[in-house]
Amino acid sequence: MNRPLLGTSAIEIGIDRDDREPFQSQIARQIRVLVLNGRLKPQSRLPSTRALAEELSVARATIVEAYEQLLSEGYVETRSGSGTRVAAELPEALLTSPVQARAEQPKSAAQSRRREPARPFRSGLVDWEDFPHDAWGRLLGRFWRNPPIALLEHYDVFGWLPLRLAIARHLFEWRGITCEDSQVIVTAGGMDAFDLISRAVLQAGDRVWMEEPGYPTARRIFSQGGVMAVPVPVDGEGLMVAEGRRADAAARAAFVTPARQYPTGVTMPLARRLELLDWAADAGAIIIEDDYDSEYRYVGRPLPALMSLDQQARVIYSGTFSKVFSPILRLGYLVIPRALLSRFREARAAHGAPPSLIAQPALAEFMAAGDFAIHIRRMRRIYASRRAALIAALKPGEGRHYVISAPPAGLMLLLRLTGQRGDDALVERLAQAGIEAQSLSGHYAGKSRQQGLLLSFAGFTEADLKQAARRLMEELEE
Ligand SMILES: Cc1ncc(COP(=O)(O)O)c(C=O)c1O
């Protein structure tokens, strides 16, 4: 139900009574957005707590709490006799949305970030030219110049609650996952997540299905805990469940990348997902879903996450901000079935340290205000055209030495080598020519290895990619 605020129908806030989010934080969040997007100007007066409570049919204490929250965050100020106003010293720049601010940023600031380009196809890079550096910097500064006491005295090892709430909403909207914020754990990225899973639910000697080829980092982290990796081959539909059953039907867990198999890029279709869930139910096993870059799908809608199909609370979901936002942030998240939460809490408290809180409130705000979704949509357009440019540039060489395998998703593509050439030797040759590809064979645990080159395109301009593709084709001719 929306109601006018400040007597002007252009500015509205409302309360969703079915929402899990407390009323006071719904109100504070909406006022924050109105301030950030400039619809509530500095010094404009907010309605009295009594008037707004009446309008929204909530207790006056709810409004008082919302205003106090905004006060502690520096959005509003109070002066005796003149009620609550939007803070005067809010920097003008804060009133522009990140997208606008970025567009208005002077050229020189953007150019000062230019540097010698990284060697083409290096993995793990994202685009920095279109990153919202200014908006992000302002958000960080705002939280830490005047930090709310709840942040200074924070102690929950699962992370900053507003961020966990924002992640739960993001997963509902983008991945079809219904979970509570209490099920979300903020991690320091994939490695930290796999390590935590290992400590919380696996034991030395447990056997875990791992995709073959697959993600070597995950294989390494699980093995460190004494877990035995059972390689299960991957076909055009992802992990072959029937092969897994043949190899080790009673394994404790399976590690999968269903949205975009790493590194082949194939998507696991619905029938295979259900087959995997059936196996997990039969074996009493856990499925670890690594959903590392699923927001980047360029054609059609992504299949919802495997976790969204899970009726038996067998799936542990892992996501990361490394691809969709920034790999240097070192933040990711897990979604855990409720029954396992206490084991994760114990494991988190007993080992190492939870990730830093520095970026968590800013990221929560960035997500809650809708700017994270805008950023992803924008980057998706940019990466789609980079991908298309790279494929077009590699087309002339297709058939002679390689076949391009590029499902319309993710941040890299695979060239499957067609000749007798070994990919490791080729990667070395290319490195001497200034090209940084990864070998497909390096992603296998077993002996039988297909040969190919993995090319990451996210961190390179279309012009850089075209030039690198030409160089790569020349090298292959020699
Ligand atoms: C398959 C896969 N899973 C997970 C991750 C998560 O990485 P991070 O530790 O940066 O969160 C990555 C990053 O490259 C990846 O390639």
XYZ file of C-alpha atoms and ligand atoms in Angstrom:
494
model
C 0.000 0.000 0.000
C 1.579 3.297 -1.071
C 0.842 6.591 0.603
C 2.004 10.075 -0.200
C 4.863 11.440 1.812
C 5.398 15.148 2.447
C 2.056 15.904 0.900
C 3.322 15.477 -2.649
C 2.054 12.476 -4.502
C 5.275 12.288 -6.523
C 7.076 10.938 -3.465
C 5.631 7.828 -1.952
C 6.573 5.266 0.562
C 4.598 2.291 1.701
C 4.637 -0.731 3.914
C 4.441 -4.277 2.710
C 2.824 -6.098 5.608
C 3.596 -9.525 4.181
C 7.291 -8.795 3.980
C 9.702 -10.313 6.498
C 11.618 -7.033 6.671
C 10.649 -5.084 9.818
C 8.428 -2.030 9.172
C 11.001 0.418 10.517
C 13.672 -0.825 8.136
C 11.236 -0.791 5.193
C 10.556 2.869 5.951
C 14.213 3.765 6.517
C 15.230 1.996 3.324
C 12.695 3.853 1.196
C 13.615 7.239 2.624
C 17.308 6.458 2.049
C 16.602 5.696 -1.602
C 14.601 8.933 -1.973
C 17.538 10.884 -0.538
C 20.093 9.093 -2.670
C 18.175 9.554 -5.882
C 17.580 13.226 -5.133
C 13.808 13.164 -4.731
C 14.214 14.285 -1.148
C 16.533 17.284 -1.212
C 18.874 18.349 1.612
C 17.058 20.216 4.344
C 13.634 19.118 3.199
C 11.500 18.401 6.179
C 10.247 14.890 6.869
C 6.709 14.488 8.217
C 6.382 14.347 11.961
C 6.608 10.879 13.431
C 2.988 11.161 14.527
C 1.716 12.188 11.091
C 3.625 9.511 9.222
C 2.613 6.846 11.748
C -1.012 7.777 11.139
C -0.629 7.780 7.387
C 1.007 4.394 7.323
C -1.102 2.949 10.146
C 1.874 1.873 12.202
C 2.969 2.582 15.758
C 4.683 5.926 16.259
C 7.639 4.069 17.799
C 8.189 2.394 14.429
C 8.668 5.749 12.729
C 10.854 6.990 15.587
C 13.059 3.944 15.125
C 13.279 4.445 11.357
C 14.247 8.102 11.817
C 16.820 7.209 14.466
C 18.379 4.716 12.123
C 18.603 7.372 9.390
C 19.992 9.818 11.928
C 22.739 7.424 12.964
C 23.626 6.906 9.314
C 23.875 10.629 8.648
C 20.959 10.890 6.224
C 18.835 13.132 8.413
C 19.315 15.574 11.254
C 17.109 16.904 13.984
C 16.950 20.365 15.467
C 14.745 21.223 18.351
C 11.668 22.939 17.124
C 12.176 22.131 13.448
C 11.641 18.375 13.423
C 13.569 15.972 11.236
C 15.152 17.143 8.003
C 17.301 15.608 5.321
C 20.898 16.364 6.324
C 22.255 19.656 4.992
C 25.846 18.556 4.624
C 24.941 15.644 2.410
C 27.445 16.154 -0.374
C 25.772 17.202 -3.604
C 27.405 14.310 -5.386
C 25.629 11.812 -3.154
C 22.347 12.937 -4.622
C 23.092 11.599 -8.067
C 22.543 7.941 -8.766
C 25.680 5.890 -9.368
C 24.861 5.562 -13.044
C 24.375 9.301 -13.497
C 27.419 10.047 -11.395
C 29.490 7.768 -13.531
C 28.292 9.403 -16.726
C 29.058 12.840 -15.341
C 32.476 11.953 -14.070
C 35.235 14.001 -15.664
C 37.172 12.142 -18.320
C 40.464 12.683 -16.561
C 39.395 10.640 -13.522
C 38.402 7.699 -15.677
C 41.514 8.013 -17.764
C 43.775 8.060 -14.744
C 42.759 4.448 -14.216
C 44.026 3.464 -17.637
C 47.061 1.283 -17.507
C 49.032 -1.032 -19.643
C 46.496 -3.666 -20.673
C 46.784 -7.056 -18.958
C 47.885 -9.907 -21.165
C 44.872 -10.952 -23.211
C 42.576 -13.708 -21.976
C 43.859 -13.621 -18.397
C 41.149 -15.182 -16.240
C 39.579 -13.621 -13.178
C 39.531 -10.047 -14.521
C 36.410 -7.912 -14.791
C 35.933 -4.600 -16.567
C 37.117 -1.642 -14.468
C 36.294 1.183 -16.869
C 32.572 0.814 -16.261
C 32.815 0.003 -12.582
C 30.885 2.550 -10.437
C 34.031 3.673 -8.592
C 32.593 7.010 -7.471
C 29.295 5.789 -6.117
C 31.026 2.871 -4.421
C 33.654 5.102 -2.843
C 31.001 7.478 -1.550
C 29.003 4.657 -0.009
C 32.074 3.276 1.751
C 32.986 6.723 3.017
C 29.511 7.478 4.248
C 29.307 4.361 6.379
C 32.712 4.736 7.913
C 32.721 8.486 8.508
C 29.698 8.130 10.734
C 29.337 4.432 11.491
C 26.184 3.255 13.266
C 26.911 1.688 16.614
C 25.425 -1.607 15.410
C 28.267 -1.804 12.920
C 30.979 -0.886 15.400
C 29.777 -3.489 17.854
C 28.992 -6.127 15.267
C 29.731 -9.704 16.231
C 27.749 -12.131 14.045
C 30.178 -14.536 12.340
C 27.652 -15.008 9.518
C 28.032 -11.383 8.434
C 26.218 -8.014 8.374
C 22.501 -8.718 8.501
C 21.358 -6.104 5.952
C 23.787 -7.653 3.454
C 22.446 -11.142 4.152
C 18.942 -9.770 3.598
C 19.986 -8.090 0.333
C 21.608 -11.341 -0.854
C 18.465 -13.336 -0.020
C 16.401 -10.871 -2.092
C 18.872 -10.948 -4.953
C 18.754 -14.743 -5.005
C 14.961 -14.706 -4.990
C 14.809 -12.300 -7.910
C 17.700 -13.614 -9.990
C 17.998 -17.277 -9.073
C 14.522 -18.324 -7.936
C 15.798 -19.280 -4.478
C 13.485 -18.776 -1.520
C 15.514 -18.518 1.649
C 15.606 -16.496 4.832
C 18.375 -14.073 5.646
C 19.274 -16.352 8.565
C 20.297 -19.028 6.032
C 22.777 -16.736 4.280
C 26.426 -16.694 5.362
C 28.721 -13.991 4.032
C 32.024 -15.583 2.993
C 35.352 -14.335 1.721
C 34.611 -15.909 -1.675
C 34.648 -19.375 -3.154
C 37.711 -20.785 -1.426
C 36.531 -19.687 1.995
C 33.083 -21.114 1.237
C 34.433 -24.519 0.176
C 36.705 -24.636 3.204
C 33.798 -23.844 5.511
C 31.600 -26.499 3.897
C 34.417 -28.984 4.294
C 34.788 -28.247 7.995
C 31.060 -28.103 8.720
C 29.687 -31.145 6.901
C 32.502 -33.325 5.506
C 34.930 -35.593 7.275
C 38.285 -37.046 6.325
C 37.639 -40.136 4.227
C 34.315 -38.871 2.826
C 34.023 -39.235 -0.930
C 32.800 -36.331 -3.059
C 31.839 -36.417 -6.743
C 33.790 -33.769 -8.615
C 33.130 -32.757 -12.217
C 35.752 -34.029 -14.683
C 36.955 -31.649 -16.055
C 36.190 -29.294 -13.190
C 37.342 -26.491 -10.920
C 40.815 -27.405 -9.610
C 40.594 -24.956 -6.689
C 37.517 -26.676 -5.281
C 39.128 -30.094 -5.738
C 42.211 -28.869 -3.886
C 40.310 -27.314 -0.964
C 38.149 -30.369 -0.385
C 41.167 -32.699 -0.583
C 42.970 -30.667 2.082
C 40.385 -31.835 4.583
C 41.154 -35.471 3.717
C 38.098 -35.783 1.491
C 38.511 -38.073 -1.520
C 37.513 -36.590 -4.871
C 35.667 -39.022 -7.149
C 36.016 -37.741 -10.737
C 32.695 -37.959 -12.606
C 32.775 -37.189 -16.338
C 30.903 -34.265 -17.843
C 28.995 -34.422 -21.150
C 26.928 -31.826 -23.022
C 24.485 -31.769 -20.069
C 27.011 -31.440 -17.257
C 27.922 -34.002 -14.619
C 26.872 -37.515 -15.734
C 24.846 -38.748 -12.784
C 24.651 -42.327 -14.105
C 28.474 -42.422 -14.276
C 28.653 -41.085 -10.748
C 26.322 -43.811 -9.497
C 28.500 -46.386 -11.239
C 31.694 -44.977 -9.762
C 30.489 -44.434 -6.200
C 26.759 -44.482 -5.488
C 27.267 -43.973 -1.768
C 29.392 -40.806 -1.956
C 28.767 -38.204 0.740
C 28.434 -35.212 -1.595
C 28.611 -33.907 -5.162
C 30.193 -30.617 -6.221
C 28.542 -29.175 -9.344
C 28.375 -25.998 -11.454
C 24.928 -26.521 -13.052
C 24.326 -23.014 -14.462
C 27.509 -23.028 -16.525
C 29.753 -25.994 -16.050
C 33.278 -24.929 -15.252
C 35.205 -25.059 -17.553
C 33.177 -26.449 -20.492
C 30.348 -23.906 -20.168
C 27.445 -26.341 -20.647
C 24.196 -25.860 -18.724
C 22.657 -28.769 -16.849
C 19.100 -29.234 -18.144
C 16.135 -29.859 -15.883
C 16.029 -33.665 -16.349
C 19.678 -34.031 -15.307
C 19.117 -31.759 -12.307
C 16.233 -33.920 -11.146
C 18.349 -37.040 -11.666
C 21.054 -35.527 -9.462
C 18.556 -34.597 -6.742
C 17.132 -38.140 -6.889
C 20.576 -39.589 -6.372
C 21.184 -37.271 -3.405
C 17.897 -38.407 -1.844
C 18.790 -42.090 -2.390
C 22.310 -41.701 -1.021
C 21.482 -39.245 1.773
C 24.096 -37.023 0.129
C 24.681 -33.284 -0.023
C 24.887 -31.336 -3.286
C 27.218 -28.345 -3.357
C 25.995 -25.956 -6.062
C 28.706 -23.525 -7.180
C 26.791 -20.758 -8.987
C 29.733 -18.483 -9.680
C 28.650 -16.359 -12.674
C 25.080 -17.280 -13.570
C 23.906 -13.654 -13.745
C 25.791 -13.420 -17.032
C 23.542 -15.184 -19.471
C 23.245 -13.455 -22.831
C 20.351 -15.238 -24.528
C 17.090 -16.250 -22.887
C 16.460 -16.573 -19.212
C 18.780 -18.587 -16.990
C 17.393 -21.758 -15.466
C 16.688 -21.092 -11.805
C 19.306 -22.422 -9.424
C 19.351 -26.132 -8.616
C 18.636 -25.162 -5.010
C 15.239 -23.816 -6.073
C 14.193 -27.366 -7.080
C 15.392 -28.956 -3.873
C 12.462 -30.311 -1.821
C 14.640 -32.151 0.673
C 17.084 -29.507 1.858
C 20.058 -31.335 0.354
C 21.599 -28.440 -1.582
C 24.195 -26.033 -0.230
C 24.433 -23.026 -2.536
C 27.607 -21.008 -3.082
C 27.814 -17.657 -4.869
C 30.469 -14.975 -5.245
C 30.704 -11.239 -5.894
C 33.967 -11.813 -7.779
C 32.439 -12.009 -11.255
C 29.383 -9.781 -10.948
C 31.014 -7.017 -8.964
C 34.668 -7.171 -8.011
C 37.183 -9.968 -7.466
C 39.229 -7.783 -5.099
C 36.306 -7.315 -2.734
C 36.799 -10.957 -1.659
C 33.159 -11.465 -0.729
C 30.772 -14.297 -1.522
C 27.938 -16.119 0.183
C 26.539 -19.500 1.091
C 22.903 -20.471 1.488
C 22.550 -23.325 3.938
C 19.601 -25.629 4.699
C 18.242 -24.687 8.118
C 19.071 -28.051 9.689
C 22.789 -27.504 9.008
C 23.039 -23.931 10.269
C 24.298 -24.747 13.748
C 27.107 -26.879 12.319
C 28.168 -24.001 10.094
C 28.042 -21.586 12.994
C 30.275 -23.852 15.065
C 32.701 -24.381 12.198
C 32.830 -20.634 11.484
C 33.431 -19.757 15.110
C 36.086 -22.455 15.585
C 38.314 -21.724 12.589
C 39.852 -18.644 11.090
C 38.086 -15.337 10.838
C 34.900 -14.296 9.085
C 35.406 -11.810 6.229
C 36.053 -8.139 6.907
C 33.045 -5.912 7.592
C 34.521 -2.950 5.752
C 32.647 -3.402 2.478
C 29.571 -5.251 3.733
C 27.315 -2.285 4.681
C 28.121 -0.418 1.474
C 27.377 -3.488 -0.594
C 24.107 -4.029 1.281
C 23.081 -0.471 0.497
C 24.189 -0.735 -3.118
C 22.035 -3.835 -3.512
C 19.021 -2.523 -1.576
C 18.936 0.673 -3.644
C 18.767 -1.354 -6.869
C 22.168 -0.216 -8.148
C 23.646 -3.713 -8.064
C 20.965 -5.003 -10.449
C 21.550 -1.996 -12.720
C 25.280 -2.734 -12.679
C 24.781 -6.388 -13.615
C 22.423 -5.529 -16.490
C 24.857 -2.964 -17.786
C 27.868 -5.268 -17.571
C 25.858 -8.021 -19.209
C 25.386 -5.823 -22.281
C 29.069 -4.925 -22.351
C 30.240 -8.523 -21.931
C 27.742 -9.787 -24.526
C 29.262 -7.539 -27.155
C 32.824 -8.409 -26.109
C 31.965 -12.080 -26.406
C 30.389 -11.564 -29.829
C 33.418 -9.570 -31.019
C 35.810 -12.294 -29.885
C 33.790 -15.070 -31.517
C 33.616 -13.109 -34.774
C 37.376 -12.484 -34.691
C 38.105 -16.191 -34.106
C 35.697 -17.456 -36.796
C 38.190 -17.367 -39.672
C 40.423 -19.860 -37.829
C 37.592 -22.236 -36.925
C 37.853 -25.744 -38.362
C 41.581 -25.629 -39.063
C 42.833 -25.935 -35.496
C 39.874 -25.543 -33.218
C 36.127 -25.515 -32.775
C 34.659 -22.614 -30.827
C 32.564 -23.821 -27.908
C 30.759 -20.804 -26.532
C 27.376 -21.289 -24.869
C 25.815 -17.813 -24.495
C 26.810 -17.275 -20.892
C 29.738 -16.536 -18.632
C 32.962 -14.660 -19.073
C 35.094 -17.069 -21.076
C 34.928 -19.330 -24.072
C 36.542 -22.605 -24.963
C 38.405 -23.483 -28.145
C 38.436 -27.257 -28.494
C 41.602 -28.234 -30.332
C 40.954 -30.507 -33.293
C 44.503 -31.625 -34.184
C 47.066 -33.678 -32.325
C 48.547 -30.698 -30.566
C 48.871 -30.736 -26.767
C 47.201 -27.740 -25.124
C 49.810 -27.321 -22.349
C 52.634 -26.887 -24.830
C 50.472 -24.480 -26.805
C 49.694 -22.401 -23.715
C 53.438 -22.057 -23.134
C 54.050 -20.995 -26.739
C 51.233 -18.440 -26.509
C 52.634 -17.077 -23.241
C 55.853 -16.261 -25.080
C 53.757 -14.353 -27.606
C 52.102 -12.347 -24.799
C 48.830 -14.304 -24.687
C 47.572 -15.767 -21.439
C 45.252 -18.714 -22.172
C 44.511 -21.633 -19.850
C 44.648 -25.250 -20.943
C 41.516 -27.370 -20.781
C 43.593 -30.424 -19.866
C 44.794 -28.643 -16.710
C 41.232 -28.907 -15.392
C 41.188 -32.709 -15.280
C 42.152 -34.897 -12.319
C 42.357 -38.157 -14.309
C 44.465 -39.213 -17.276
C 42.003 -38.979 -20.163
C 42.052 -35.324 -21.112
C 40.492 -33.360 -23.932
C 42.654 -30.579 -25.330
C 41.512 -26.996 -25.533
C 42.178 -23.342 -24.747
C 40.130 -21.286 -22.292
C 39.907 -17.606 -23.155
C 38.530 -15.089 -20.646
C 37.238 -11.973 -22.327
C 35.689 -9.877 -19.532
C 38.612 -7.568 -18.782
C 39.440 -6.572 -22.382
C 38.049 -4.108 -24.873
C 36.671 -5.319 -28.190
C 39.672 -3.834 -29.982
C 42.104 -5.647 -27.642
C 40.203 -8.899 -28.137
C 40.247 -8.623 -31.939
C 43.961 -7.993 -31.961
C 44.632 -10.863 -29.535
C 42.484 -13.233 -31.624
C 44.524 -12.375 -34.721
C 47.747 -13.027 -32.851
C 46.444 -16.305 -31.513
C 45.442 -17.499 -34.989
C 48.881 -16.566 -36.344
C 50.585 -18.555 -33.597
C 48.448 -21.591 -34.368
C 49.492 -21.440 -38.026
C 53.166 -21.759 -37.158
C 34.191 -22.243 -10.979
C 34.379 -21.146 -9.991
N 33.764 -21.229 -8.815
C 33.909 -20.282 -7.882
C 34.691 -19.184 -8.078
C 34.741 -18.212 -6.951
O 35.846 -17.518 -6.800
P 36.118 -16.485 -5.635
O 37.019 -17.214 -4.678
O 36.785 -15.378 -6.333
O 34.831 -16.121 -4.980
C 35.373 -19.040 -9.312
C 36.243 -17.898 -9.573
O 37.027 -17.851 -10.476
C 35.203 -20.051 -10.286
O 35.822 -19.975 -11.474
